[in-house]
Structures are given as structure tokens and as C-alpha cells.
PDB file of C-alpha atoms in Angstrom:
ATOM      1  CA  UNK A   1      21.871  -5.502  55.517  1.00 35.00           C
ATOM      2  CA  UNK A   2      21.160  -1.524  54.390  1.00 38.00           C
ATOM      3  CA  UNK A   3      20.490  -0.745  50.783  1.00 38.00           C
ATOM      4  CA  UNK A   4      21.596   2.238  49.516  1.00 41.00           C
ATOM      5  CA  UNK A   5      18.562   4.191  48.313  1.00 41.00           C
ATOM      6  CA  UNK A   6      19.892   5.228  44.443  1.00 41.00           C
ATOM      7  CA  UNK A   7      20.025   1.216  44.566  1.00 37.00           C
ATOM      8  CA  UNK A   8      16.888   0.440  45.852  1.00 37.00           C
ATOM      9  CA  UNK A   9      15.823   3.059  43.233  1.00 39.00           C
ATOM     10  CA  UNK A  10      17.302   2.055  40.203  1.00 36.00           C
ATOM     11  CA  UNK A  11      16.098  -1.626  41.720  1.00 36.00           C
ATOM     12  CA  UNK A  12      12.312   0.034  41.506  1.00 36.00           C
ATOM     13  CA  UNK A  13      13.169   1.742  37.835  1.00 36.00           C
ATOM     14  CA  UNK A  14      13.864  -2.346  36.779  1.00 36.00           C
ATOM     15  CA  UNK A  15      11.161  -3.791  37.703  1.00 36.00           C
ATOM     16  CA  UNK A  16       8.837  -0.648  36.383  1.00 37.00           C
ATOM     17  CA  UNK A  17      10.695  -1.530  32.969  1.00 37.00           C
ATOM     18  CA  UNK A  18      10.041  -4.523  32.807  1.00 37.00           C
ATOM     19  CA  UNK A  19       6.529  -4.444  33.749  1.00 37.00           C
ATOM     20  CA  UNK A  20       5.796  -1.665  30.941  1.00 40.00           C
ATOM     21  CA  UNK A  21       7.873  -3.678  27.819  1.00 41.00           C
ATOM     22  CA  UNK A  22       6.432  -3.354  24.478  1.00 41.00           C
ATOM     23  CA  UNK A  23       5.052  -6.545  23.591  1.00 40.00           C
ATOM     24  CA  UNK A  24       7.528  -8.389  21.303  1.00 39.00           C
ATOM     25  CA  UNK A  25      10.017  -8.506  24.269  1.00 38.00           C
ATOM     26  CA  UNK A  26       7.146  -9.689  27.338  1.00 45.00           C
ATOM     27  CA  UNK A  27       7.213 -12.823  24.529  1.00 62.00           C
ATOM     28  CA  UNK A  28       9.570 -15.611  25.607  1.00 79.00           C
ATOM     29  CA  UNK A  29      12.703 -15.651  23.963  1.00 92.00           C
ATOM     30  CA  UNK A  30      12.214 -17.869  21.103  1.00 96.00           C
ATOM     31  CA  UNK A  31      15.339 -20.789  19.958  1.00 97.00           C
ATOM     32  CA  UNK A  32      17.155 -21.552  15.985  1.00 98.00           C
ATOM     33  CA  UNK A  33      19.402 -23.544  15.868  1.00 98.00           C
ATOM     34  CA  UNK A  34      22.276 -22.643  12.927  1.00 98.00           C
ATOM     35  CA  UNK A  35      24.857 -23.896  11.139  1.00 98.00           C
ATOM     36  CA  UNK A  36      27.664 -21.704  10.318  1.00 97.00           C
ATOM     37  CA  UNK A  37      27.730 -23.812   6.528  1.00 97.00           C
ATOM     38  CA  UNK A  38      24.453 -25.068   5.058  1.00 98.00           C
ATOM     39  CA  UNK A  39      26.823 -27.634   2.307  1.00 98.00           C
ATOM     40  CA  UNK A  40      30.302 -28.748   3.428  1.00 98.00           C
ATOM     41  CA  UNK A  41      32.670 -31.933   2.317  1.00 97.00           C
ATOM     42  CA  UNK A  42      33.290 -35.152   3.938  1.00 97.00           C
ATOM     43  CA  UNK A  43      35.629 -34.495   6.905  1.00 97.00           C
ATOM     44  CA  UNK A  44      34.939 -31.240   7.510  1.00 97.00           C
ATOM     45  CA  UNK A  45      34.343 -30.183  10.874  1.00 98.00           C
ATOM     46  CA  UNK A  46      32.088 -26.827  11.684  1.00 98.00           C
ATOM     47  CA  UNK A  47      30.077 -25.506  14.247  1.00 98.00           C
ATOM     48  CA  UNK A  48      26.871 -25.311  15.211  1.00 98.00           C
ATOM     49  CA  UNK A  49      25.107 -21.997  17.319  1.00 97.00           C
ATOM     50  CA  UNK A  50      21.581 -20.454  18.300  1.00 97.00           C
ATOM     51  CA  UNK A  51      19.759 -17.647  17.609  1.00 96.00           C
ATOM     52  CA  UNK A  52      17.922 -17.548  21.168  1.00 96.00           C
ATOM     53  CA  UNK A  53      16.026 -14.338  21.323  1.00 95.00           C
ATOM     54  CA  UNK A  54      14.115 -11.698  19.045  1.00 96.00           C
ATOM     55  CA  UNK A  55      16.622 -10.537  16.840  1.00 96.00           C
ATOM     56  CA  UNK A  56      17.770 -12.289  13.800  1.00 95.00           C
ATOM     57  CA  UNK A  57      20.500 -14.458  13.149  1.00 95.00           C
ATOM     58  CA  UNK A  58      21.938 -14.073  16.688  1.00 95.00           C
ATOM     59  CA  UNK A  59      20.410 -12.527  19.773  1.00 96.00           C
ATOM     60  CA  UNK A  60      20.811 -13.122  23.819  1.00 96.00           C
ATOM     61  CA  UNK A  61      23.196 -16.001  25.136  1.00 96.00           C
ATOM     62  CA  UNK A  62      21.318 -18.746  26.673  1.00 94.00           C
ATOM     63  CA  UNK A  63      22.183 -21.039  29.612  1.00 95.00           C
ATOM     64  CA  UNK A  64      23.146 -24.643  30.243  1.00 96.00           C
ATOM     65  CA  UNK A  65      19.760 -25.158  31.449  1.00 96.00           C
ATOM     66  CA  UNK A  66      17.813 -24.006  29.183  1.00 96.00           C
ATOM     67  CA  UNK A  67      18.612 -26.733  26.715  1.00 97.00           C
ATOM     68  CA  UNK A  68      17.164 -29.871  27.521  1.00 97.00           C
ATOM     69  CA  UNK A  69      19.177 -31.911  24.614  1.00 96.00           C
ATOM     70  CA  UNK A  70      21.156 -31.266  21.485  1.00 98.00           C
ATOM     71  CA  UNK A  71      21.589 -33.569  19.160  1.00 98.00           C
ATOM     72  CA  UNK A  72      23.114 -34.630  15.800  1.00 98.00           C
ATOM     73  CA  UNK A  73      21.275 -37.061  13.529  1.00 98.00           C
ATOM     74  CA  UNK A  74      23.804 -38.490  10.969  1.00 98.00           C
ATOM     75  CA  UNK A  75      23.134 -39.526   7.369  1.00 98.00           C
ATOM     76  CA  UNK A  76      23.205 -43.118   8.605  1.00 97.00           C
ATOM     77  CA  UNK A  77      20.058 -42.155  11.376  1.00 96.00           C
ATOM     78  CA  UNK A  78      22.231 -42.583  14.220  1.00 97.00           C
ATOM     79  CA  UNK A  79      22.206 -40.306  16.737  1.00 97.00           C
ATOM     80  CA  UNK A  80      25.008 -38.285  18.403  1.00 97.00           C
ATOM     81  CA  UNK A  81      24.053 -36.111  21.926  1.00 97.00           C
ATOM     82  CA  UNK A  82      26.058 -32.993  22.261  1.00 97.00           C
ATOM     83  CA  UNK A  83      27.858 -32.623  25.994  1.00 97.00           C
ATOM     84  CA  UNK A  84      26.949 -29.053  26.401  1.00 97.00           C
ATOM     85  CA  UNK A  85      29.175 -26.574  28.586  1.00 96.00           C
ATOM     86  CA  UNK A  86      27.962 -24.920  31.683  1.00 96.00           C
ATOM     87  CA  UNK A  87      27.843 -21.565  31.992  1.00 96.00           C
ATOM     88  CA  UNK A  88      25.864 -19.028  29.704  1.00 96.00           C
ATOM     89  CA  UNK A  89      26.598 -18.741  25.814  1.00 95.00           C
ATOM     90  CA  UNK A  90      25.846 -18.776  22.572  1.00 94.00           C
ATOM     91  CA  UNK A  91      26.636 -22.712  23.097  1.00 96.00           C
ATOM     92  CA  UNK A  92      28.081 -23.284  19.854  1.00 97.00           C
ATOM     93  CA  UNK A  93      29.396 -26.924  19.139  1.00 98.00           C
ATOM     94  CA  UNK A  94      31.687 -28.268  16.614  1.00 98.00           C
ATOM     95  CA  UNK A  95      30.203 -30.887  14.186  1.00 98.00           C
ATOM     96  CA  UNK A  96      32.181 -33.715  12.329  1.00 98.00           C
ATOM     97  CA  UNK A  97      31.003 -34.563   9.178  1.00 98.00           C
ATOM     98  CA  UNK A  98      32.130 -37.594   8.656  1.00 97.00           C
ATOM     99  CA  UNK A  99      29.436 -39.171   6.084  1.00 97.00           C
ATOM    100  CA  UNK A 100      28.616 -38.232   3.296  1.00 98.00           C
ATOM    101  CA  UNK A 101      24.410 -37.248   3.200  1.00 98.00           C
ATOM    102  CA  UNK A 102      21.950 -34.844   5.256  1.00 98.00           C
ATOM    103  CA  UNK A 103      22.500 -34.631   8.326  1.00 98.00           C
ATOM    104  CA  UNK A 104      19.952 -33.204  11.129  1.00 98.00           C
ATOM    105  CA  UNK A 105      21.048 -30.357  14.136  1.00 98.00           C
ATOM    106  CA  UNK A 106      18.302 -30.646  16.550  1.00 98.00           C
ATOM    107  CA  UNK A 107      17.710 -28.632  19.932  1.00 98.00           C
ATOM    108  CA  UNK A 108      14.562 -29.110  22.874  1.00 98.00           C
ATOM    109  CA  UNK A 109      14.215 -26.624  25.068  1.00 97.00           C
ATOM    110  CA  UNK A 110      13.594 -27.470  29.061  1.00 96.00           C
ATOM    111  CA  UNK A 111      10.032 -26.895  29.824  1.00 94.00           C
ATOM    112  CA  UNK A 112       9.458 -23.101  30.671  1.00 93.00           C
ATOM    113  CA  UNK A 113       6.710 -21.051  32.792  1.00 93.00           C
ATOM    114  CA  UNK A 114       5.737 -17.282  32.733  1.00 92.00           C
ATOM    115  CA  UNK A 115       3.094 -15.739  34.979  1.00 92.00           C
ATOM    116  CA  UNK A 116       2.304 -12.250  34.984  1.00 93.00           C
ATOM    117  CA  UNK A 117      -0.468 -11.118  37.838  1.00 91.00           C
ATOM    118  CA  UNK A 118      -1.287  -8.559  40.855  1.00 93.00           C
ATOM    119  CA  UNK A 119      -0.600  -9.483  44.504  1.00 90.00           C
ATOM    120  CA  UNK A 120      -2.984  -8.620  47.404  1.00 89.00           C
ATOM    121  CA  UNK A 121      -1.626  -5.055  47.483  1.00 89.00           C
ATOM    122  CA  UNK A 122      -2.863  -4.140  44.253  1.00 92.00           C
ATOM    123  CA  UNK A 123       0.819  -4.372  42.608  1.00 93.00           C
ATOM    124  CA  UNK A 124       1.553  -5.842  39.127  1.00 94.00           C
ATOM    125  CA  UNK A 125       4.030  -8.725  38.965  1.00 93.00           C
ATOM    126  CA  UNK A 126       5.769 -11.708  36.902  1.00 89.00           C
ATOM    127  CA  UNK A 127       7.296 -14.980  37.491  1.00 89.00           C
ATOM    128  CA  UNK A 128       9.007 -17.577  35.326  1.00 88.00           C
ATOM    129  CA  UNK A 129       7.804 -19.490  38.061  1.00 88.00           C
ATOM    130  CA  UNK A 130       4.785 -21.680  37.965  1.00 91.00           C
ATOM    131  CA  UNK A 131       0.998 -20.827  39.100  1.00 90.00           C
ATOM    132  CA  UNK A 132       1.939 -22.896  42.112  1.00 91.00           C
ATOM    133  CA  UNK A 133       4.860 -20.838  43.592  1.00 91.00           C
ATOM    134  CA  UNK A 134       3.217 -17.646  43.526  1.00 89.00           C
ATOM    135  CA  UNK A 135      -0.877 -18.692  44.401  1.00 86.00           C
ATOM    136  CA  UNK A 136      -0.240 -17.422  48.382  1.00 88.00           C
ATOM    137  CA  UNK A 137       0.735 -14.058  46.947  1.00 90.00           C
ATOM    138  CA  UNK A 138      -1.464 -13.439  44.374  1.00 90.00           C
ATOM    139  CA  UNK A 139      -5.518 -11.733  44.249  1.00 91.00           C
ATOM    140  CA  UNK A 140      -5.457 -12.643  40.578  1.00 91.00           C
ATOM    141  CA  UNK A 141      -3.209 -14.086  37.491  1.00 92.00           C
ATOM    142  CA  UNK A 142      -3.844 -12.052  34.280  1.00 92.00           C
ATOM    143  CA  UNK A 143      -1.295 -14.871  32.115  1.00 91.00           C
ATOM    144  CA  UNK A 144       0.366 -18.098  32.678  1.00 93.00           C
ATOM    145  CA  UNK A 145       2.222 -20.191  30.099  1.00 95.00           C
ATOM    146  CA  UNK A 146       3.668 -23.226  29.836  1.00 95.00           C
ATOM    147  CA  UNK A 147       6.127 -23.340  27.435  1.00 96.00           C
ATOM    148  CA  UNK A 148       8.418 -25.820  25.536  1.00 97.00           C
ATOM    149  CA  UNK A 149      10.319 -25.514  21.784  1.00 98.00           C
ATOM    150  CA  UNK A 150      11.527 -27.604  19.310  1.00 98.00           C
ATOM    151  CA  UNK A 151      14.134 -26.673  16.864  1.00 98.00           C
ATOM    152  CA  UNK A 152      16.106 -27.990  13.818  1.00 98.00           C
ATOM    153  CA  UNK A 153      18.176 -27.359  10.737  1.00 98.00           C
ATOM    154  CA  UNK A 154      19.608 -29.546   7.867  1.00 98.00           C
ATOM    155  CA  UNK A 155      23.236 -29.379   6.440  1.00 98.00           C
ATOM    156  CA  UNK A 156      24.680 -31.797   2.923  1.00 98.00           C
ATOM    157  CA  UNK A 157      27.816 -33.191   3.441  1.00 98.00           C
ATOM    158  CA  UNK A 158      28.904 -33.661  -0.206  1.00 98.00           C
ATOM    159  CA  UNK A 159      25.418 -34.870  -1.795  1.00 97.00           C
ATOM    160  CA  UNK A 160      21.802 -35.284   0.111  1.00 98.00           C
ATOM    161  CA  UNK A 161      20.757 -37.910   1.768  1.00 97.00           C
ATOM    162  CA  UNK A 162      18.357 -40.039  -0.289  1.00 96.00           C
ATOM    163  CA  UNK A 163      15.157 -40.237   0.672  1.00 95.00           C
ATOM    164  CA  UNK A 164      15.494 -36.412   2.275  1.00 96.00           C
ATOM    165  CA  UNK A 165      15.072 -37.430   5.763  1.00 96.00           C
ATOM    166  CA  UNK A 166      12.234 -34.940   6.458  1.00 96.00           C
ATOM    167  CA  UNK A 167      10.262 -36.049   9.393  1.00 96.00           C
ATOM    168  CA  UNK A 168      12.614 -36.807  12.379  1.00 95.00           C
ATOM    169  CA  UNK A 169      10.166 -37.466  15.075  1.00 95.00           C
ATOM    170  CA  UNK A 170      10.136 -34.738  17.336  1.00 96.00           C
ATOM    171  CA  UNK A 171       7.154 -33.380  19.495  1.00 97.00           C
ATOM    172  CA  UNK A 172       6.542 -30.694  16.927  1.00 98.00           C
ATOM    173  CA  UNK A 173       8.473 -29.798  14.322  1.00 98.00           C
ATOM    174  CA  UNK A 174       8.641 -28.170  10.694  1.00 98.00           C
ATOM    175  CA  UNK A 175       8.904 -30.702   7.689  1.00 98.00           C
ATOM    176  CA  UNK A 176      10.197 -29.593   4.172  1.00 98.00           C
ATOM    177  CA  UNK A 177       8.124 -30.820   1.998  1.00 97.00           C
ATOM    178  CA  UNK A 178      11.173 -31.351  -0.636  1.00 96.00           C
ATOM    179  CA  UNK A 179      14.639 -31.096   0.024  1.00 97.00           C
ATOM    180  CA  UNK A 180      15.886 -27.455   1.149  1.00 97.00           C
ATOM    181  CA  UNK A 181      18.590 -27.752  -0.401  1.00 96.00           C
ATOM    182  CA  UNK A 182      17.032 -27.310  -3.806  1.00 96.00           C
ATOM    183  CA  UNK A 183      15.313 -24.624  -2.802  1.00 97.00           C
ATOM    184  CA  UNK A 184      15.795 -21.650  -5.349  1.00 97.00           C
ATOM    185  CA  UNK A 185      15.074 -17.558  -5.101  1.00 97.00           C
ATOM    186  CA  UNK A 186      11.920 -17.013  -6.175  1.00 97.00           C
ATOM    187  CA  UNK A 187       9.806 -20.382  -5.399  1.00 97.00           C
ATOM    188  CA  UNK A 188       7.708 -21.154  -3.018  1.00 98.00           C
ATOM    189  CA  UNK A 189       9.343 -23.651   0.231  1.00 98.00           C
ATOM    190  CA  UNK A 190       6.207 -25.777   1.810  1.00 98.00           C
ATOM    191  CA  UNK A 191       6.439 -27.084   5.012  1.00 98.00           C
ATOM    192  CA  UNK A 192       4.213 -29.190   6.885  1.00 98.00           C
ATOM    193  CA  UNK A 193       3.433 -29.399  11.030  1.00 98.00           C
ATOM    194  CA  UNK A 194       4.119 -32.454  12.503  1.00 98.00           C
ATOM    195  CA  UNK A 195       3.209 -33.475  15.852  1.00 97.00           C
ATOM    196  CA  UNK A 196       5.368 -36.896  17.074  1.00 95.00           C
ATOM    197  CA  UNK A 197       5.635 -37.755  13.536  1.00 94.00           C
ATOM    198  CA  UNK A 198       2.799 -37.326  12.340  1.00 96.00           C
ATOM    199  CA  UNK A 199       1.110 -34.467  10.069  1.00 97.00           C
ATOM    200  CA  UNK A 200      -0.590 -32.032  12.547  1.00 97.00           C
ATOM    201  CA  UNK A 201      -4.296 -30.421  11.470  1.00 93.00           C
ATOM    202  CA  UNK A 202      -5.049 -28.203  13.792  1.00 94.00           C
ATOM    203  CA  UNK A 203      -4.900 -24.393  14.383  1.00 96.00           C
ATOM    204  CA  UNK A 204      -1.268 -22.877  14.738  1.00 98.00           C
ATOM    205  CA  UNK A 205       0.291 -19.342  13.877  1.00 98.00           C
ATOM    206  CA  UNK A 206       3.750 -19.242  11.609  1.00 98.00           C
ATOM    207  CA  UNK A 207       5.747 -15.787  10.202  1.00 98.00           C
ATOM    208  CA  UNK A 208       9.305 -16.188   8.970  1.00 98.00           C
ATOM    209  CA  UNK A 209      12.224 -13.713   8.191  1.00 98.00           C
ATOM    210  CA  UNK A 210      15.503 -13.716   6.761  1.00 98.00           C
ATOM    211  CA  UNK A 211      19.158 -12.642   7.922  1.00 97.00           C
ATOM    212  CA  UNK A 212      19.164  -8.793   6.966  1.00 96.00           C
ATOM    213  CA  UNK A 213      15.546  -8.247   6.278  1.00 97.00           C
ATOM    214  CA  UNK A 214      15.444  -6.252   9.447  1.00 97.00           C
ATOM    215  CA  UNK A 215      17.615  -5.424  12.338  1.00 96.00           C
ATOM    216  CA  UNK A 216      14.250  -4.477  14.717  1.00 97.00           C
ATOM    217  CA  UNK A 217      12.920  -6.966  17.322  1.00 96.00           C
ATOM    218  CA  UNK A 218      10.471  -9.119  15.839  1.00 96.00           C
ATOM    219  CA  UNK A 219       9.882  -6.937  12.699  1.00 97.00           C
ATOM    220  CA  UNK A 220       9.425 -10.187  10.718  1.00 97.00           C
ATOM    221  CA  UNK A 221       9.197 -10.152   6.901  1.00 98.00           C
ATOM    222  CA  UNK A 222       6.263 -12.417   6.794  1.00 98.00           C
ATOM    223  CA  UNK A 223       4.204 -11.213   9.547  1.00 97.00           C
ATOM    224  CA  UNK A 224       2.149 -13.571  11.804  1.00 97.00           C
ATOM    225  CA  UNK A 225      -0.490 -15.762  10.011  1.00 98.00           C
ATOM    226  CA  UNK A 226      -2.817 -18.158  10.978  1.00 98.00           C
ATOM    227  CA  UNK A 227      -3.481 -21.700   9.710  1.00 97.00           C
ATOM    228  CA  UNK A 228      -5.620 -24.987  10.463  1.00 95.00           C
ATOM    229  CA  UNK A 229      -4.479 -27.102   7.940  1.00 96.00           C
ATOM    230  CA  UNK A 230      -0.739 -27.943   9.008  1.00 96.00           C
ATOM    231  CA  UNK A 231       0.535 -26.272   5.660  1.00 98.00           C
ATOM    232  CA  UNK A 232       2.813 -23.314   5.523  1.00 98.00           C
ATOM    233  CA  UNK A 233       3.519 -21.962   1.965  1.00 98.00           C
ATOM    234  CA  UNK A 234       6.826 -19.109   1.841  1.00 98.00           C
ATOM    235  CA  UNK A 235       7.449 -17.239  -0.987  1.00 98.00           C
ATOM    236  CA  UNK A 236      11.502 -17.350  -1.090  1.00 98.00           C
ATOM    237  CA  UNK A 237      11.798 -13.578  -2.419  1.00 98.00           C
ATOM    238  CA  UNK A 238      15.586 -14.046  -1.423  1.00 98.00           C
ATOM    239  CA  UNK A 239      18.842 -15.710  -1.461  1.00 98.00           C
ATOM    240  CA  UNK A 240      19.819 -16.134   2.284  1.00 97.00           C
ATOM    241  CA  UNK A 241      19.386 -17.863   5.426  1.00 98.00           C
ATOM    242  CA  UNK A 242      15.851 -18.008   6.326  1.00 98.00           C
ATOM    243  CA  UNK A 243      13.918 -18.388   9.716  1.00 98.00           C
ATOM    244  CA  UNK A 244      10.673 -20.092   9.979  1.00 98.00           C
ATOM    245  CA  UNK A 245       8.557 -20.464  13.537  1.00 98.00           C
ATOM    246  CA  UNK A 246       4.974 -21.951  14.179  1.00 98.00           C
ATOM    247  CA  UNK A 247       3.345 -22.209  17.301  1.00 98.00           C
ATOM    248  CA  UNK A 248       0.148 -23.272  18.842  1.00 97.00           C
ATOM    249  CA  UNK A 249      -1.716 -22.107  21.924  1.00 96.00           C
ATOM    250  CA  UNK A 250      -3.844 -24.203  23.890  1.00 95.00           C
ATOM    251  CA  UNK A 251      -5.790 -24.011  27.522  1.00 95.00           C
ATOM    252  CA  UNK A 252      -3.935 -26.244  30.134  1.00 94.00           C
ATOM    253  CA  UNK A 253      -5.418 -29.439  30.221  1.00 93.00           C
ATOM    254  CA  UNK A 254      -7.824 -29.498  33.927  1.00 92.00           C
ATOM    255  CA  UNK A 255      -4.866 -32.014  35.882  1.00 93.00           C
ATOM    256  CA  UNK A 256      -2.699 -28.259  35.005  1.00 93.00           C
ATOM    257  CA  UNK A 257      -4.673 -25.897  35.997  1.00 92.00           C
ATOM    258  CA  UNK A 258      -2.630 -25.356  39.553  1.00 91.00           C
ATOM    259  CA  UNK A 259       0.508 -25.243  37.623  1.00 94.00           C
ATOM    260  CA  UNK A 260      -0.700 -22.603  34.302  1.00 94.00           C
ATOM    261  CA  UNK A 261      -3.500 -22.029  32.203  1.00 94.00           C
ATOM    262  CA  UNK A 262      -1.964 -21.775  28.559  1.00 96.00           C
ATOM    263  CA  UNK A 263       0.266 -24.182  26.858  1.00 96.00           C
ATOM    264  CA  UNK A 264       2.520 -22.747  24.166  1.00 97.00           C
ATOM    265  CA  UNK A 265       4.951 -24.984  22.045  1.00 97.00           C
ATOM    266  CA  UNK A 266       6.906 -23.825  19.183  1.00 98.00           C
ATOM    267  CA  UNK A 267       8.661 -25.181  16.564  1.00 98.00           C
ATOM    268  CA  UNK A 268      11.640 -23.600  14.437  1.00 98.00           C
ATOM    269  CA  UNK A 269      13.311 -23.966  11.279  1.00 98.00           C
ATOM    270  CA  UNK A 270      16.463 -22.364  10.136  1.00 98.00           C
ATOM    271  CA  UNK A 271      17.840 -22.978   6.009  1.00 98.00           C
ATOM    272  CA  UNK A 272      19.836 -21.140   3.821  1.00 98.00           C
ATOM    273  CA  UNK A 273      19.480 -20.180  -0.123  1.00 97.00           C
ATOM    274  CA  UNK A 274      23.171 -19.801  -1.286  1.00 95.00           C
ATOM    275  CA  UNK A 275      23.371 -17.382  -3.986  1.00 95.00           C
ATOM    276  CA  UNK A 276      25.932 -17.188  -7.086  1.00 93.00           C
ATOM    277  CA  UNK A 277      29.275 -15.652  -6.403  1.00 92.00           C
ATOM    278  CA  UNK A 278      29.053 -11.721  -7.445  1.00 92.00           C
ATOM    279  CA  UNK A 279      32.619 -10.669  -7.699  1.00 92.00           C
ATOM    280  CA  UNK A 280      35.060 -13.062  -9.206  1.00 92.00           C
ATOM    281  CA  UNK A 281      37.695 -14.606  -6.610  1.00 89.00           C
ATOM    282  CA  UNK A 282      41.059 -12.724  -5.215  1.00 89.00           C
ATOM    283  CA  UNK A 283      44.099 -14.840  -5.618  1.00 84.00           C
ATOM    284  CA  UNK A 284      45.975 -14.822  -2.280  1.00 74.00           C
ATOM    285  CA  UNK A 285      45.671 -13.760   1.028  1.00 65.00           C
TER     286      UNK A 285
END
């Protein structure tokens, strides 16, 4: 087979891109999952999407197999998988609410790999393939992550749930310390890491944002921070939907080492501060 040489060339141009991105896009896309209402009534049935990407509230579709599992946790604990289409989207679902009570949207990502190193020629390159697929080809790895994410949101269906059914039980995951939906403009939201249900101690990194703070790629409103005591603390300046994300970094355990060398996981948390109305209501349509 020829290739024409403009497309081998804007082939070359790609890759050259790619290999010279700023840094918040070389970062894996990172996963929210939304509601499209944060406080509906009994019988009401509304969607749920993702935010998959840099850009807040909605950024790149995502495929099929990327998502390991969605899944609905009702007021009554039970649990409801979501059949998810093939094909690439912004795989949004729609969600019966049926009980009155919190209820829990919950996404896991499939487990994901990026390498970026220099093959025996001398030439930069990257994989989202493990260490393993590329060692042949490679004189040395400058970065190779494992990575896996956890995400979740709540929405009231008529009244919350009582007690606020904060720790769910997932790898890693954000916990309001109180109900979210009480949270007000102008307090302070506390959430605390969990790691298979139970409270996590070690170090980690969190920032946050809101819809409309910023329309840049990651140009976050609360800017990267470190912890080591599983406790974030966000000032809520804002009425709005807000986006919270802590991760930690660790070396691959020694049984890993042929497959990466860092471990990344992730947990997210998407919730929403209504405000009051601000004009009064149009009658008609």
C-alpha cells in the first residue's frame, strides 16, 4: 500500500503534537459523573451523563470500554447496574426515581496504562499500552502509570435519605461529611478519603472547581493541594455545581514492575448548590 506523502506528513505533524502537549492534556482524561437534577420528585425519571475530560461540566465522549460498571444505589441500598450502549458517547442514562430518599450514581473506570519513553533509535514515544507490550522496543521508559477512577454523585428524591448514606464502599471514594444537600454558599463542605470503606490517612492531592469558574483546561478554582490526613476542607464561595477530585500516586508494587512503575487512582465527586430564583416566573410558554 503507498501513502501519499502530505499524509504521511500531516501523520508526522500528529504524533510531533502530541509528543510536545502542554501538561494538563499529557494527564489522563479524568471521569464525573452528573446528574442533570441534583432534587427531583417521586416518579420522575432523568438522566444521568459524564464529564470525561479536562474541561468542566462536559468534555470528550468516552467509550463503551472505558467504563467498567455504572451503577444506581437506591434509597432502599439496592443496587441497579446500568446496560451501557456501545459505541462512543457522552453515555448518558435515564434514571427512575421511584423512592423517595438519596440515591447514589456511581461509575469505575476499566483499569488504564500510559507509557511515555525513547526506542533504540533515539525517538520519543507513548503507549496506553502496558510496560510489557513495548519492553522489545524501548532503550528506556521515562513514565508508566497504572491507572483506575472512581466516581459518584448524590441526588434527593423528595426528602434525604436518613442516615445520609455517605460511605458506599467503593475502592476510593469522596465522603461528605454531612449531607450535600444542605450545603449552603458560603460554608465550608468537608469530605473525607475512604479507601474500601474505610477512612484513608495517607498522602493524596485534591483541587476542585465549579461549572463557569473557567472555560480553560484544568484552570481549576482551587488549585492542587496536598494532604496526609484524609480531610479535604472547600470553601463553597458559590451557588453551583461543584467538582471535587483526589488522587494518590504510588510506586508499583515489585510483582508490577514488568507491567508499570506508578499507580494512580482517583476519586471524583460532583454536587450542586441550588441558588434562589432571581427573576420571578413567566406565565406560559
Amino acid at each position: 500500500m503507498t501513502i501519499r506523502k502530505p499524509l504521511l506528513a500531516a501523520a508526522l505533524l500528529a504524533v510531533a503534537c502530541i509528543l510536545c502537549l502542554p501538561p494538563h492534556v499529557a494527564k489522563a482524561h479524568s471521569l464525573f459523573i452528573q446528574a442533570s437534577r441534583y432534587h427531583v420528585s417521586k416518579g420522575k425519571v432523568s438522566p444521568l451523563f459524564f464529564c470525561y475530560g479536562h474541561h468542566f461540566p462536559v468534555d470528550d465522549a468516552l467509550r463503551k470500554e472505558k467504563l467498567h460498571n455504572v451503577q444506581i444505589q437506591r434509597p432502599d441500598k439496592s443496587i441497579v447496574p446500568v446496560a451501557l450502549r456501545e459505541g462512543k458517547s457522552l453515555h448518558s442514562y435515564m434514571v427512575d426515581y421511584e423512592q423517595p430518599g438519596t440515591y447514589v450514581l456511581t461509575a469505575e473506570t476499566s483499569p488504564g496504562y500510559f507509557t511515555r519513553w525513547t526506542d533504540k533509535k533515539g525517538r520519543k514515544r507513548h503507549s496506553i499500552k502496558p510496560l510489557s507490550a513495548i519492553a522489545d522496543k524501548a532503550s528506556s521508559v521515562e513514565t508508566s502509570i497504572f491507572s483506575k477512577q472512581w466516581t459518584k454523585t448524590y441526588v434527593v428524591c423528595d426528602k434525604p435519605s436518613e442516615p445520609f448514606p455517605g460511605v458506599i464502599g467503593m475502592p476510593l471514594e469522596l465522603v461528605p461529611v454531612k449531607d450535600p444537600s444542605t450545603y449552603k454558599k458560603g460554608g465550608v463542605a468537608e469530605f473525607k478519603v475512604y479507601r474500601y470503606g474505610k477512612p484513608y490517612r495517607g498522602e493524596g492531592f485534591w483541587d476542585a472547581t465549579y461549572n463557569g469558574y473557567s472555560t480553560q483546561a484544568e484552570d481549576m478554582y482551587f488549585q492542587r493541594a496536598k494532604i496526609d490526613d484524609g480531610l479535604i476542607k472547600l470553601p463553597l464561595d458559590t451557588t453551583g455545581r461543584w467538582f471535587v477530585r483526589f488522587f494518590i500516586k504510588t510506586p508499583a508494587p515489585k510483582n508490577k514492575h514488568k507491567e508499570y512503575l506508578t499507580s494512580k487512582l482517583t476519586a471524583t465527586l460532583v454536587f450542586e448548590i441550588p441558588n434562589a430564583r432571581k427573576k420571578p416566573k413567566v406565565e406560559g410558554h
